[in-house]
Amino acid sequence: MQDEHKQRLFTLIGGIPAGKVAAYGQLADLAGLPRQARAVGRLLKELPKSSTLPWYRVVNSQGKISFPYGSQKYTEQKTRLQMEGVIFIKDKINMRVYQWA
DNA sequence: AAGGTGACTCTGC
DNA sequence: CGCAGAGCCACCT
């Protein structure tokens, strides 16, 4: 994937307001990368632990966290979102309510 | 170098 | 709600 797209993705993700979330595919589309949701996942995977990017505000299109249920990462992401007011019902977010843009 | 994998997603049954 | 199939594609084996 080109640096240009990476930049656009970083900007987009950094622009997601607290209490809101975006799906991988949605971000890919907005960055000009249709059908490349996986590319967004790959990008986030390489983020340094020190990154300030709100990576936890990115969930899958079903409103669920894309980490194994109960894993450390899963719990961290869910906790962070809950701290911003996002409500989980059956481990799922109502995208109609929290989806950004 | 061929084949498996995965922070995905949509369609269809 | 769940599972299968297909598209997608950079990375690992």
Tab-separated table of N, CA and C (backbone and C1' of nucleotides) in Angstrom:
chain	number	residue	atom	x	y	z
A	1	MET	N	0.850	-1.186	0.000
A	1	MET	CA	0.000	0.000	0.000
A	1	MET	C	0.892	1.244	0.000
A	2	GLN	N	0.481	2.294	-0.671
A	2	GLN	CA	1.312	3.494	-0.814
A	2	GLN	C	1.281	4.391	0.420
A	3	ASP	N	2.376	5.111	0.615
A	3	ASP	CA	2.488	6.006	1.767
A	3	ASP	C	1.347	7.012	1.782
A	4	GLU	N	0.937	7.395	0.581
A	4	GLU	CA	-0.132	8.388	0.475
A	4	GLU	C	-1.374	7.856	1.188
A	5	HIS	N	-1.680	6.591	0.941
A	5	HIS	CA	-2.858	5.999	1.565
A	5	HIS	C	-2.671	5.813	3.069
A	6	LYS	N	-1.458	5.467	3.444
A	6	LYS	CA	-1.186	5.297	4.878
A	6	LYS	C	-1.445	6.614	5.572
A	7	GLN	N	-0.934	7.674	4.982
A	7	GLN	CA	-1.127	9.001	5.569
A	7	GLN	C	-2.592	9.329	5.720
A	8	ARG	N	-3.348	9.078	4.662
A	8	ARG	CA	-4.778	9.390	4.702
A	8	ARG	C	-5.464	8.590	5.799
A	9	LEU	N	-5.045	7.328	5.950
A	9	LEU	CA	-5.647	6.491	6.983
A	9	LEU	C	-5.314	7.004	8.378
A	10	PHE	N	-4.051	7.376	8.575
A	10	PHE	CA	-3.658	7.882	9.893
A	10	PHE	C	-4.464	9.125	10.217
A	11	THR	N	-4.625	9.986	9.229
A	11	THR	CA	-5.380	11.223	9.452
A	11	THR	C	-6.834	10.914	9.778
A	12	LEU	N	-7.410	10.000	9.010
A	12	LEU	CA	-8.803	9.631	9.231
A	12	LEU	C	-9.020	9.042	10.625
A	13	ILE	N	-8.180	8.080	10.967
A	13	ILE	CA	-8.314	7.435	12.280
A	13	ILE	C	-8.115	8.441	13.399
A	14	GLY	N	-7.118	9.309	13.211
A	14	GLY	CA	-6.852	10.302	14.249
A	14	GLY	C	-8.023	11.267	14.390
A	15	GLY	N	-8.851	11.321	13.341
A	15	GLY	CA	-9.986	12.238	13.371
A	15	GLY	C	-11.262	11.664	13.952
A	16	ILE	N	-11.238	10.391	14.303
A	16	ILE	CA	-12.444	9.795	14.889
A	16	ILE	C	-12.605	10.369	16.298
A	17	PRO	N	-13.729	11.030	16.571
A	17	PRO	CA	-13.941	11.625	17.902
A	17	PRO	C	-14.189	10.582	18.982
A	18	ALA	N	-13.885	10.949	20.200
A	18	ALA	CA	-14.109	10.057	21.345
A	18	ALA	C	-15.578	9.669	21.387
A	19	GLY	N	-15.857	8.433	21.722
A	19	GLY	CA	-17.237	8.008	21.808
A	19	GLY	C	-17.805	7.553	20.479
A	20	LYS	N	-16.973	7.608	19.427
A	20	LYS	CA	-17.427	7.181	18.105
A	20	LYS	C	-16.463	6.110	17.599
A	21	VAL	N	-16.877	5.333	16.626
A	21	VAL	CA	-16.017	4.296	16.069
A	21	VAL	C	-16.160	4.259	14.547
A	22	ALA	N	-15.257	3.548	13.885
A	22	ALA	CA	-15.297	3.427	12.429
A	22	ALA	C	-14.899	1.990	12.105
A	23	ALA	N	-15.394	1.490	10.987
A	23	ALA	CA	-15.083	0.120	10.591
A	23	ALA	C	-13.874	0.134	9.660
A	24	TYR	N	-13.155	-0.965	9.633
A	24	TYR	CA	-11.964	-1.074	8.782
A	24	TYR	C	-12.321	-0.745	7.334
A	25	GLY	N	-13.364	-1.378	6.849
A	25	GLY	CA	-13.763	-1.175	5.470
A	25	GLY	C	-14.176	0.258	5.177
A	26	GLN	N	-14.810	0.869	6.150
A	26	GLN	CA	-15.259	2.251	5.968
A	26	GLN	C	-14.045	3.149	5.804
A	27	LEU	N	-13.047	2.941	6.650
A	27	LEU	CA	-11.836	3.757	6.590
A	27	LEU	C	-11.111	3.514	5.272
A	28	ALA	N	-11.098	2.263	4.841
A	28	ALA	CA	-10.417	1.938	3.578
A	28	ALA	C	-11.093	2.719	2.453
A	29	ASP	N	-12.421	2.701	2.443
A	29	ASP	CA	-13.157	3.412	1.408
A	29	ASP	C	-12.821	4.902	1.425
A	30	LEU	N	-12.893	5.487	2.628
A	30	LEU	CA	-12.621	6.922	2.752
A	30	LEU	C	-11.200	7.268	2.333
A	31	ALA	N	-10.293	6.306	2.459
A	31	ALA	CA	-8.897	6.574	2.101
A	31	ALA	C	-8.639	6.286	0.626
A	32	GLY	N	-9.699	5.882	-0.076
A	32	GLY	CA	-9.517	5.592	-1.498
A	32	GLY	C	-9.019	4.186	-1.768
A	33	LEU	N	-9.343	3.257	-0.845
A	33	LEU	CA	-8.912	1.870	-1.017
A	33	LEU	C	-10.112	0.938	-0.877
A	34	PRO	N	-11.033	0.971	-1.828
A	34	PRO	CA	-12.219	0.119	-1.760
A	34	PRO	C	-11.891	-1.363	-1.646
A	35	ARG	N	-12.651	-2.067	-0.831
A	35	ARG	CA	-12.466	-3.513	-0.620
A	35	ARG	C	-11.116	-3.894	-0.041
A	36	GLN	N	-10.503	-3.015	0.682
A	36	GLN	CA	-9.202	-3.354	1.249
A	36	GLN	C	-9.173	-3.153	2.759
A	37	ALA	N	-10.222	-3.619	3.383
A	37	ALA	CA	-10.317	-3.524	4.836
A	37	ALA	C	-9.108	-4.187	5.501
A	38	ARG	N	-8.679	-5.303	4.934
A	38	ARG	CA	-7.549	-6.020	5.543
A	38	ARG	C	-6.298	-5.170	5.574
A	39	ALA	N	-6.169	-4.277	4.610
A	39	ALA	CA	-4.973	-3.428	4.561
A	39	ALA	C	-4.972	-2.508	5.789
A	40	VAL	N	-6.162	-2.093	6.198
A	40	VAL	CA	-6.259	-1.219	7.368
A	40	VAL	C	-5.839	-2.012	8.606
A	41	GLY	N	-6.284	-3.242	8.673
A	41	GLY	CA	-5.920	-4.077	9.809
A	41	GLY	C	-4.415	-4.272	9.862
A	42	ARG	N	-3.820	-4.478	8.706
A	42	ARG	CA	-2.366	-4.695	8.657
A	42	ARG	C	-1.642	-3.455	9.137
A	43	LEU	N	-2.154	-2.304	8.720
A	43	LEU	CA	-1.523	-1.045	9.119
A	43	LEU	C	-1.578	-0.876	10.639
A	44	LEU	N	-2.714	-1.092	11.204
A	44	LEU	CA	-2.849	-0.932	12.659
A	44	LEU	C	-1.979	-1.930	13.407
A	45	LYS	N	-1.810	-3.101	12.818
A	45	LYS	CA	-1.009	-4.139	13.465
A	45	LYS	C	0.436	-3.717	13.647
A	46	GLU	N	0.908	-2.872	12.780
A	46	GLU	CA	2.306	-2.434	12.876
A	46	GLU	C	2.504	-1.147	13.669
A	47	LEU	N	1.472	-0.694	14.342
A	47	LEU	CA	1.598	0.521	15.150
A	47	LEU	C	2.449	0.243	16.394
A	48	PRO	N	3.376	1.136	16.715
A	48	PRO	CA	4.202	0.953	17.913
A	48	PRO	C	3.327	1.137	19.148
A	49	LYS	N	3.663	0.442	20.206
A	49	LYS	CA	2.837	0.512	21.415
A	49	LYS	C	2.723	1.954	21.912
A	50	SER	N	3.744	2.765	21.558
A	50	SER	CA	3.770	4.153	22.007
A	50	SER	C	2.858	5.077	21.199
A	51	SER	N	2.290	4.540	20.125
A	51	SER	CA	1.439	5.366	19.272
A	51	SER	C	0.271	5.981	20.025
A	52	THR	N	-0.060	7.217	19.648
A	52	THR	CA	-1.170	7.918	20.314
A	52	THR	C	-2.422	7.820	19.451
A	53	LEU	N	-2.288	7.144	18.308
A	53	LEU	CA	-3.436	7.003	17.411
A	53	LEU	C	-4.539	6.187	18.109
A	54	PRO	N	-5.781	6.667	18.026
A	54	PRO	CA	-6.897	5.952	18.663
A	54	PRO	C	-7.300	4.696	17.894
A	55	TRP	N	-6.400	3.745	17.824
A	55	TRP	CA	-6.638	2.488	17.095
A	55	TRP	C	-7.838	1.718	17.649
A	56	TYR	N	-8.096	1.906	18.945
A	56	TYR	CA	-9.211	1.179	19.560
A	56	TYR	C	-10.570	1.648	19.080
A	57	ARG	N	-10.609	2.766	18.322
A	57	ARG	CA	-11.906	3.246	17.834
A	57	ARG	C	-12.215	2.611	16.483
A	58	VAL	N	-11.437	1.603	16.120
A	58	VAL	CA	-11.672	0.897	14.855
A	58	VAL	C	-12.156	-0.515	15.173
A	59	VAL	N	-13.361	-0.840	14.699
A	59	VAL	CA	-13.943	-2.164	14.919
A	59	VAL	C	-14.413	-2.712	13.577
A	60	ASN	N	-14.874	-3.950	13.556
A	60	ASN	CA	-15.298	-4.485	12.263
A	60	ASN	C	-16.708	-4.021	11.926
A	61	SER	N	-17.133	-4.261	10.711
A	61	SER	CA	-18.423	-3.774	10.232
A	61	SER	C	-19.625	-4.301	11.001
A	62	GLN	N	-19.401	-5.368	11.782
A	62	GLN	CA	-20.511	-5.917	12.559
A	62	GLN	C	-20.609	-5.243	13.919
A	63	GLY	N	-19.706	-4.299	14.176
A	63	GLY	CA	-19.728	-3.629	15.466
A	63	GLY	C	-19.056	-4.463	16.533
A	64	LYS	N	-18.217	-5.399	16.122
A	64	LYS	CA	-17.529	-6.243	17.094
A	64	LYS	C	-16.020	-6.003	17.036
A	65	ILE	N	-15.359	-6.323	18.138
A	65	ILE	CA	-13.920	-6.155	18.223
A	65	ILE	C	-13.246	-7.319	17.502
A	66	SER	N	-12.287	-6.990	16.643
A	66	SER	CA	-11.613	-8.026	15.858
A	66	SER	C	-10.436	-8.700	16.528
A	67	PHE	N	-10.567	-8.988	17.810
A	67	PHE	CA	-9.509	-9.680	18.538
A	67	PHE	C	-10.210	-10.864	19.173
A	68	PRO	N	-9.468	-11.915	19.480
A	68	PRO	CA	-10.087	-13.088	20.085
A	68	PRO	C	-10.801	-12.673	21.369
A	69	TYR	N	-12.026	-13.133	21.522
A	69	TYR	CA	-12.810	-12.817	22.706
A	69	TYR	C	-12.020	-13.160	23.974
A	70	GLY	N	-11.960	-12.196	24.868
A	70	GLY	CA	-11.261	-12.452	26.129
A	70	GLY	C	-9.765	-12.233	26.130
A	71	SER	N	-9.188	-11.982	24.950
A	71	SER	CA	-7.737	-11.763	24.890
A	71	SER	C	-7.400	-10.429	25.553
A	72	GLN	N	-6.126	-10.245	25.843
A	72	GLN	CA	-5.699	-9.005	26.498
A	72	GLN	C	-6.052	-7.806	25.614
A	73	LYS	N	-5.788	-7.932	24.312
A	73	LYS	CA	-6.070	-6.826	23.400
A	73	LYS	C	-7.571	-6.557	23.314
A	74	TYR	N	-8.330	-7.639	23.319
A	74	TYR	CA	-9.789	-7.492	23.243
A	74	TYR	C	-10.274	-6.675	24.431
A	75	THR	N	-9.817	-7.071	25.597
A	75	THR	CA	-10.227	-6.390	26.821
A	75	THR	C	-9.789	-4.934	26.863
A	76	GLU	N	-8.570	-4.687	26.411
A	76	GLU	CA	-8.076	-3.308	26.421
A	76	GLU	C	-8.934	-2.429	25.525
A	77	GLN	N	-9.211	-2.917	24.317
A	77	GLN	CA	-10.008	-2.130	23.384
A	77	GLN	C	-11.413	-1.876	23.929
A	78	LYS	N	-12.026	-2.916	24.461
A	78	LYS	CA	-13.387	-2.768	24.971
A	78	LYS	C	-13.427	-1.784	26.135
A	79	THR	N	-12.458	-1.898	27.024
A	79	THR	CA	-12.408	-1.010	28.178
A	79	THR	C	-12.248	0.445	27.757
A	80	ARG	N	-11.333	0.661	26.811
A	80	ARG	CA	-11.104	2.036	26.357
A	80	ARG	C	-12.367	2.635	25.760
A	81	LEU	N	-13.066	1.837	24.968
A	81	LEU	CA	-14.281	2.350	24.338
A	81	LEU	C	-15.356	2.624	25.395
A	82	GLN	N	-15.458	1.711	26.345
A	82	GLN	CA	-16.476	1.907	27.381
A	82	GLN	C	-16.190	3.173	28.171
A	83	MET	N	-14.905	3.469	28.374
A	83	MET	CA	-14.548	4.677	29.114
A	83	MET	C	-14.963	5.936	28.370
A	84	GLU	N	-15.196	5.799	27.052
A	84	GLU	CA	-15.616	6.971	26.270
A	84	GLU	C	-17.124	6.982	26.113
A	85	GLY	N	-17.781	6.071	26.814
A	85	GLY	CA	-19.231	6.046	26.754
A	85	GLY	C	-19.874	5.083	25.782
A	86	VAL	N	-19.062	4.298	25.091
A	86	VAL	CA	-19.630	3.351	24.120
A	86	VAL	C	-20.237	2.155	24.876
A	87	ILE	N	-21.480	1.877	24.568
A	87	ILE	CA	-22.172	0.758	25.217
A	87	ILE	C	-22.096	-0.536	24.415
A	88	PHE	N	-21.721	-1.601	25.084
A	88	PHE	CA	-21.652	-2.909	24.427
A	88	PHE	C	-22.854	-3.742	24.853
A	89	ILE	N	-23.493	-4.353	23.875
A	89	ILE	CA	-24.612	-5.238	24.159
A	89	ILE	C	-24.241	-6.575	23.532
A	90	LYS	N	-24.102	-7.581	24.382
A	90	LYS	CA	-23.688	-8.891	23.873
A	90	LYS	C	-22.360	-8.771	23.140
A	91	ASP	N	-21.417	-8.027	23.713
A	91	ASP	CA	-20.086	-7.842	23.114
A	91	ASP	C	-20.141	-7.197	21.742
A	92	LYS	N	-21.215	-6.478	21.473
A	92	LYS	CA	-21.383	-5.836	20.161
A	92	LYS	C	-21.829	-4.392	20.325
A	93	ILE	N	-21.322	-3.535	19.414
A	93	ILE	CA	-21.668	-2.115	19.432
A	93	ILE	C	-22.760	-1.855	18.413
A	94	ASN	N	-23.667	-0.954	18.715
A	94	ASN	CA	-24.716	-0.602	17.759
A	94	ASN	C	-24.101	0.428	16.821
A	95	MET	N	-23.678	-0.022	15.654
A	95	MET	CA	-23.036	0.872	14.693
A	95	MET	C	-23.915	2.032	14.246
A	96	ARG	N	-25.209	1.822	14.251
A	96	ARG	CA	-26.122	2.889	13.809
A	96	ARG	C	-25.961	4.101	14.712
A	97	VAL	N	-25.597	3.822	15.969
A	97	VAL	CA	-25.475	4.892	16.951
A	97	VAL	C	-24.074	5.471	17.058
A	98	TYR	N	-23.089	4.618	17.051
A	98	TYR	CA	-21.706	5.080	17.243
A	98	TYR	C	-20.831	5.262	16.012
A	99	GLN	N	-21.277	4.797	14.872
A	99	GLN	CA	-20.434	4.934	13.679
A	99	GLN	C	-20.190	6.385	13.324
A	100	TRP	N	-18.917	6.678	13.104
A	100	TRP	CA	-18.495	8.043	12.780
A	100	TRP	C	-18.613	8.253	11.276
A	101	ALA	N	-18.938	9.493	10.846
A	101	ALA	CA	-19.057	9.830	9.441
A	101	ALA	C	-20.087	9.002	8.670
B	1	DA	P	11.309	-17.666	-7.472
B	1	DA	O5'	10.109	-18.678	-7.257
B	1	DA	C5'	10.139	-19.918	-7.919
B	1	DA	C4'	9.102	-20.806	-7.304
B	1	DA	C3'	7.689	-20.251	-7.441
B	1	DA	O3'	6.777	-21.336	-7.472
B	1	DA	C1'	8.239	-20.377	-5.159
B	2	DA	P	5.357	-21.012	-8.133
B	2	DA	O5'	4.471	-21.893	-7.141
B	2	DA	C5'	4.836	-23.244	-6.861
B	2	DA	C4'	4.158	-23.700	-5.588
B	2	DA	C3'	2.654	-23.447	-5.564
B	2	DA	O3'	2.030	-24.516	-4.864
B	2	DA	C1'	3.679	-22.233	-3.820
B	3	DG	P	0.455	-24.547	-4.767
B	3	DG	O5'	0.300	-24.174	-3.237
B	3	DG	C5'	1.052	-24.880	-2.261
B	3	DG	C4'	0.691	-24.381	-0.878
B	3	DG	C3'	-0.798	-24.084	-0.707
B	3	DG	O3'	-1.158	-24.458	0.615
B	3	DG	C1'	0.428	-22.147	-0.246
B	4	DG	P	-2.644	-24.269	1.160
B	4	DG	O5'	-2.375	-23.462	2.491
B	4	DG	C5'	-1.357	-23.899	3.385
B	4	DG	C4'	-1.188	-22.888	4.494
B	4	DG	C3'	-2.503	-22.464	5.142
B	4	DG	O3'	-2.283	-22.334	6.541
B	4	DG	C1'	-1.409	-20.562	4.233
B	5	DT	P	-3.531	-21.939	7.470
B	5	DT	O5'	-3.317	-20.375	7.612
B	5	DT	C5'	-2.018	-19.896	7.842
B	5	DT	C4'	-2.070	-18.435	8.237
B	5	DT	C3'	-3.388	-17.991	8.867
B	5	DT	O3'	-3.093	-17.114	9.947
B	5	DT	C1'	-2.910	-16.645	6.985
B	6	DG	P	-4.156	-17.045	11.162
B	6	DG	O5'	-4.515	-15.490	11.061
B	6	DG	C5'	-3.488	-14.531	11.150
B	6	DG	C4'	-4.004	-13.207	10.647
B	6	DG	C3'	-5.400	-12.840	11.161
B	6	DG	O3'	-5.431	-11.453	11.516
B	6	DG	C1'	-5.370	-12.780	8.809
B	7	DA	P	-5.238	-11.365	13.141
B	7	DA	O5'	-6.527	-10.529	13.496
B	7	DA	C5'	-6.257	-9.274	13.985
B	7	DA	C4'	-7.368	-8.383	13.624
B	7	DA	C3'	-7.360	-7.904	12.179
B	7	DA	O3'	-8.681	-7.625	11.746
B	7	DA	C1'	-6.893	-6.098	13.630
B	8	DC	P	-9.505	-8.821	10.902
B	8	DC	O5'	-10.467	-7.919	9.992
B	8	DC	C5'	-10.083	-6.621	9.596
B	8	DC	C4'	-10.962	-6.185	8.443
B	8	DC	C3'	-12.450	-6.184	8.760
B	8	DC	O3'	-13.066	-5.040	8.155
B	8	DC	C1'	-12.032	-7.573	6.914
B	9	DT	P	-14.650	-4.863	8.336
B	9	DT	O5'	-15.224	-5.516	7.010
B	9	DT	C5'	-14.881	-4.963	5.755
B	9	DT	C4'	-15.838	-5.450	4.696
B	9	DT	C3'	-17.289	-5.527	5.179
B	9	DT	O3'	-18.147	-5.175	4.102
B	9	DT	C1'	-16.608	-7.628	4.421
B	10	DC	P	-19.668	-4.758	4.347
B	10	DC	O5'	-20.357	-5.255	3.012
B	10	DC	C5'	-19.564	-5.455	1.844
B	10	DC	C4'	-20.130	-6.593	1.029
B	10	DC	C3'	-21.629	-6.794	1.321
B	10	DC	O3'	-22.349	-6.936	0.107
B	10	DC	C1'	-20.468	-8.821	1.675
B	11	DT	P	-23.934	-7.154	0.154
B	11	DT	O5'	-24.087	-8.651	-0.350
B	11	DT	C5'	-23.312	-9.099	-1.459
B	11	DT	C4'	-23.633	-10.551	-1.721
B	11	DT	C3'	-25.122	-10.860	-1.529
B	11	DT	O3'	-25.531	-11.786	-2.526
B	11	DT	C1'	-23.834	-12.195	-0.055
B	12	DG	P	-27.124	-12.075	-2.675
B	12	DG	O5'	-27.183	-13.619	-2.341
B	12	DG	C5'	-26.075	-14.475	-2.628
B	12	DG	C4'	-26.276	-15.790	-1.902
B	12	DG	C3'	-27.758	-16.080	-1.614
B	12	DG	O3'	-27.998	-17.468	-1.775
B	12	DG	C1'	-26.557	-16.074	0.401
B	13	DC	P	-29.590	-17.983	-1.792
B	13	DC	O5'	-29.543	-19.150	-0.713
B	13	DC	C5'	-28.460	-20.076	-0.737
B	13	DC	C4'	-28.414	-20.845	0.574
B	13	DC	C3'	-29.797	-21.261	1.078
B	13	DC	O3'	-29.719	-22.552	1.690
B	13	DC	C1'	-28.720	-20.007	2.736
C	1	DC	P	-27.076	-11.463	16.158
C	1	DC	O5'	-27.415	-13.019	16.160
C	1	DC	C5'	-27.562	-13.789	17.349
C	1	DC	C4'	-27.195	-15.232	17.046
C	1	DC	C3'	-25.792	-15.320	16.445
C	1	DC	O3'	-25.074	-16.414	16.989
C	1	DC	C1'	-27.403	-16.203	14.916
C	2	DG	P	-23.503	-16.510	16.647
C	2	DG	O5'	-23.407	-17.684	15.577
C	2	DG	C5'	-24.184	-18.849	15.758
C	2	DG	C4'	-24.008	-19.721	14.544
C	2	DG	C3'	-22.583	-19.648	13.995
C	2	DG	O3'	-22.155	-20.946	13.626
C	2	DG	C1'	-24.117	-19.085	12.289
C	3	DC	P	-20.618	-21.233	13.494
C	3	DC	O5'	-20.534	-21.757	11.994
C	3	DC	C5'	-21.442	-22.755	11.551
C	3	DC	C4'	-21.445	-22.810	10.035
C	3	DC	C3'	-20.043	-22.646	9.439
C	3	DC	O3'	-19.836	-23.606	8.420
C	3	DC	C1'	-21.519	-21.054	8.494
C	4	DA	P	-18.461	-23.723	7.644
C	4	DA	O5'	-18.896	-23.281	6.174
C	4	DA	C5'	-20.086	-23.836	5.600
C	4	DA	C4'	-20.167	-23.404	4.148
C	4	DA	C3'	-18.795	-23.381	3.468
C	4	DA	O3'	-18.972	-23.746	2.109
C	4	DA	C1'	-19.678	-21.177	3.570
C	5	DG	P	-17.661	-23.816	1.178
C	5	DG	O5'	-17.812	-22.434	0.422
C	5	DG	C5'	-19.018	-22.137	-0.278
C	5	DG	C4'	-18.819	-20.912	-1.145
C	5	DG	C3'	-17.418	-20.827	-1.748
C	5	DG	O3'	-17.538	-20.309	-3.065
C	5	DG	C1'	-17.817	-18.924	-0.400
C	6	DA	P	-16.230	-20.282	-4.035
C	6	DA	O5'	-16.224	-18.741	-4.441
C	6	DA	C5'	-17.198	-17.870	-3.878
C	6	DA	C4'	-16.821	-16.441	-4.166
C	6	DA	C3'	-15.434	-16.250	-4.772
C	6	DA	O3'	-15.458	-15.122	-5.611
C	6	DA	C1'	-15.472	-15.291	-2.626
C	7	DG	P	-14.184	-14.784	-6.508
C	7	DG	O5'	-13.749	-13.339	-5.997
C	7	DG	C5'	-14.750	-12.346	-5.860
C	7	DG	C4'	-14.212	-11.180	-5.065
C	7	DG	C3'	-12.758	-10.824	-5.407
C	7	DG	O3'	-12.661	-9.414	-5.567
C	7	DG	C1'	-12.973	-11.146	-3.083
C	8	DC	P	-11.273	-8.808	-6.149
C	8	DC	O5'	-10.422	-8.600	-4.815
C	8	DC	C5'	-10.905	-7.713	-3.819
C	8	DC	C4'	-9.819	-7.402	-2.813
C	8	DC	C3'	-8.412	-7.565	-3.415
C	8	DC	O3'	-7.600	-6.413	-3.224
C	8	DC	C1'	-8.650	-8.880	-1.413
C	9	DC	P	-6.396	-6.201	-4.143
C	9	DC	O5'	-5.203	-6.632	-3.196
C	9	DC	C5'	-4.995	-5.942	-1.985
C	9	DC	C4'	-3.868	-6.609	-1.221
C	9	DC	C3'	-2.743	-7.090	-2.127
C	9	DC	O3'	-1.509	-6.960	-1.412
C	9	DC	C1'	-3.495	-8.864	-0.859
C	10	DA	P	-0.348	-6.139	-2.080
C	10	DA	O5'	0.626	-5.894	-0.841
C	10	DA	C5'	0.142	-5.142	0.250
C	10	DA	C4'	0.571	-5.782	1.554
C	10	DA	C3'	2.063	-6.081	1.655
C	10	DA	O3'	2.469	-5.826	2.988
C	10	DA	C1'	0.826	-8.095	1.863
C	11	DC	P	4.035	-5.751	3.325
C	11	DC	O5'	4.209	-6.945	4.346
C	11	DC	C5'	3.437	-8.128	4.099
C	11	DC	C4'	3.457	-9.010	5.305
C	11	DC	C3'	4.853	-9.579	5.602
C	11	DC	O3'	4.947	-9.887	6.982
C	11	DC	C1'	3.438	-11.288	4.731
C	12	DC	P	6.433	-10.231	7.580
C	12	DC	O5'	6.329	-11.770	7.959
C	12	DC	C5'	5.320	-12.543	7.337
C	12	DC	C4'	5.083	-13.851	8.032
C	12	DC	C3'	6.338	-14.678	8.325
C	12	DC	O3'	6.072	-15.593	9.389
C	12	DC	C1'	5.138	-15.637	6.508
C	13	DT	P	7.303	-16.462	9.993
C	13	DT	O5'	6.970	-17.955	9.534
C	13	DT	C5'	6.599	-18.193	8.208
C	13	DT	C4'	6.026	-19.584	8.060
C	13	DT	C3'	7.048	-20.717	8.177
C	13	DT	O3'	6.358	-21.931	8.437
C	13	DT	C1'	6.430	-20.411	5.917
